[in-house]
Short mmCIF file of C-alpha atoms in Angstrom, two decimals:
data_model
loop_
_atom_site.label_atom_id
_atom_site.label_comp_id
_atom_site.label_asym_id
_atom_site.label_seq_id
_atom_site.Cartn_x
_atom_site.Cartn_y
_atom_site.Cartn_z
CA MET R 226 -101.52 9.83 -143.68
CA PRO R 227 -104.30 10.83 -141.20
CA ILE R 228 -104.57 9.06 -137.84
CA ALA R 229 -107.85 7.17 -137.33
CA ALA R 230 -107.41 5.85 -133.75
CA TYR R 231 -105.05 5.62 -130.79
CA GLU R 232 -104.37 2.58 -128.60
CA VAL R 233 -102.70 2.43 -125.18
CA GLN R 234 -100.63 -0.74 -124.91
CA ARG R 235 -98.75 -2.51 -122.10
CA PHE R 236 -96.02 -5.12 -122.54
CA GLU R 237 -97.38 -8.33 -120.95
CA ASN R 238 -96.07 -11.89 -121.17
CA GLY R 239 -93.67 -11.07 -124.01
CA GLU R 240 -96.10 -9.14 -126.24
CA TRP R 241 -97.95 -5.82 -126.47
CA ALA R 242 -101.55 -5.94 -125.19
CA THR R 243 -104.08 -3.21 -126.00
CA LEU R 244 -105.63 -1.76 -122.83
CA GLY R 245 -107.84 0.92 -124.33
CA SER R 246 -108.47 2.74 -127.56
CA MET R 247 -110.21 5.82 -128.86
CA ALA R 248 -111.03 7.32 -132.23
CA ALA R 249 -108.85 10.22 -133.33
CA ALA R 250 -110.79 13.46 -133.05
CA GLN R 251 -108.11 16.06 -133.89
CA VAL R 252 -108.01 17.39 -130.31
CA ASP R 253 -104.94 18.50 -128.32
CA SER R 254 -105.06 15.63 -125.81
CA TYR R 255 -106.70 12.29 -125.14
CA GLN R 256 -107.27 10.38 -121.92
CA VAL R 257 -107.67 6.66 -121.25
CA VAL R 258 -108.08 5.09 -117.81
CA VAL R 259 -106.63 1.60 -117.52
CA SER R 260 -106.27 -0.88 -114.69
CA THR R 261 -102.76 -1.73 -113.61
CA PRO R 262 -101.30 -4.90 -112.12
CA ASP R 263 -98.08 -3.13 -111.13
CA ILE R 264 -98.92 -1.78 -107.66
CA PHE R 265 -96.06 -0.72 -105.41
CA THR R 266 -96.22 -1.74 -101.76
CA PRO R 267 -93.85 0.05 -99.36
CA GLY R 268 -90.95 -2.19 -98.40
CA GLN R 269 -91.03 -4.14 -101.68
CA ALA R 270 -89.24 -3.56 -104.97
CA GLU R 271 -91.03 -1.42 -107.57
CA GLN R 272 -92.76 -3.47 -110.26
CA TYR R 273 -92.54 -1.34 -113.40
CA SER R 274 -94.71 -2.01 -116.44
CA ARG R 275 -93.84 -0.77 -119.92
CA TYR R 276 -96.40 1.26 -121.90
CA ARG R 277 -96.65 2.78 -125.37
CA VAL R 278 -99.23 4.43 -127.63
CA ALA R 279 -99.99 3.09 -131.10
CA ALA R 280 -101.45 5.46 -133.70
CA GLN R 281 -103.50 3.63 -136.36
CA THR R 282 -103.77 5.42 -139.70
CA ILE R 283 -106.71 5.19 -142.06
CA ASP R 284 -104.65 2.53 -143.86
CA SER R 285 -104.84 -0.36 -141.35
CA SER R 286 -101.41 -1.62 -142.42
CA VAL R 287 -99.68 1.60 -141.29
CA LEU R 288 -99.05 2.05 -137.54
CA HIS R 289 -96.94 4.56 -135.65
CA PHE R 290 -95.63 3.85 -132.13
CA SER R 291 -94.57 6.20 -129.36
CA MET R 292 -91.41 5.65 -127.40
CA VAL R 293 -91.80 3.11 -124.59
CA ASP R 294 -92.16 4.47 -121.07
CA SER R 295 -92.55 2.69 -117.75
CA ALA R 296 -94.62 3.28 -114.62
CA TYR R 297 -96.09 1.71 -111.52
CA SER R 298 -98.99 2.54 -109.20
CA ILE R 299 -98.74 3.43 -105.53
CA ASP R 300 -101.49 1.85 -103.45
CA SER R 301 -101.11 4.05 -100.38
CA ILE R 302 -103.46 6.81 -101.55
CA ALA R 303 -106.81 6.87 -99.76
CA PRO R 304 -109.87 6.93 -102.03
CA PRO R 305 -111.91 10.13 -102.09
CA LYS R 306 -114.83 10.46 -99.68
CA PRO R 307 -118.24 9.70 -101.19
CA GLN R 308 -120.72 12.55 -101.59
CA VAL R 309 -124.06 12.05 -99.82
CA THR R 310 -127.19 14.12 -100.42
CA LEU R 311 -130.36 13.87 -98.32
CA LEU R 312 -133.67 15.00 -99.82
CA GLU R 313 -136.80 15.02 -97.66
CA GLY R 314 -140.31 15.85 -98.65
CA ASP R 315 -143.91 15.14 -97.71
CA GLY R 316 -143.78 11.49 -96.70
CA PHE R 317 -140.47 10.53 -98.33
CA ARG R 318 -136.75 10.57 -97.71
CA LEU R 319 -134.20 10.04 -100.48
CA ILE R 320 -130.51 9.49 -99.84
CA ILE R 321 -128.18 9.77 -102.82
CA SER R 322 -124.60 8.55 -102.46
CA ALA R 323 -122.01 9.07 -105.16
CA GLY R 324 -118.41 8.00 -105.06
CA PRO R 325 -115.64 6.92 -107.35
CA PRO R 326 -116.25 3.93 -109.60
CA TYR R 327 -115.10 0.78 -107.88
CA PRO R 328 -113.91 -2.35 -109.71
CA THR R 329 -116.38 -5.19 -109.77
#
């Protein structure tokens, strides 16, 4: 049965929570960016979270699940430097700054 969508799930508080989803597009790979509460701080024990992918078929009662894997984030990586562009013209100055998306 054809796959209609994929969901990335994390095991939280005794149940699987959906973090992100995307429609199936018959491509070789998919990518979803999710926030993570499991950030490793040097000197402390690793806090692993469990993740899986659910594949939803066109029949909503039929789901397929990947094997469960675990991971944690390391918060010692410096963010990339922002890119700054200066444009000057007759009577104006425009500064454009672009950087990574930051959580709000």
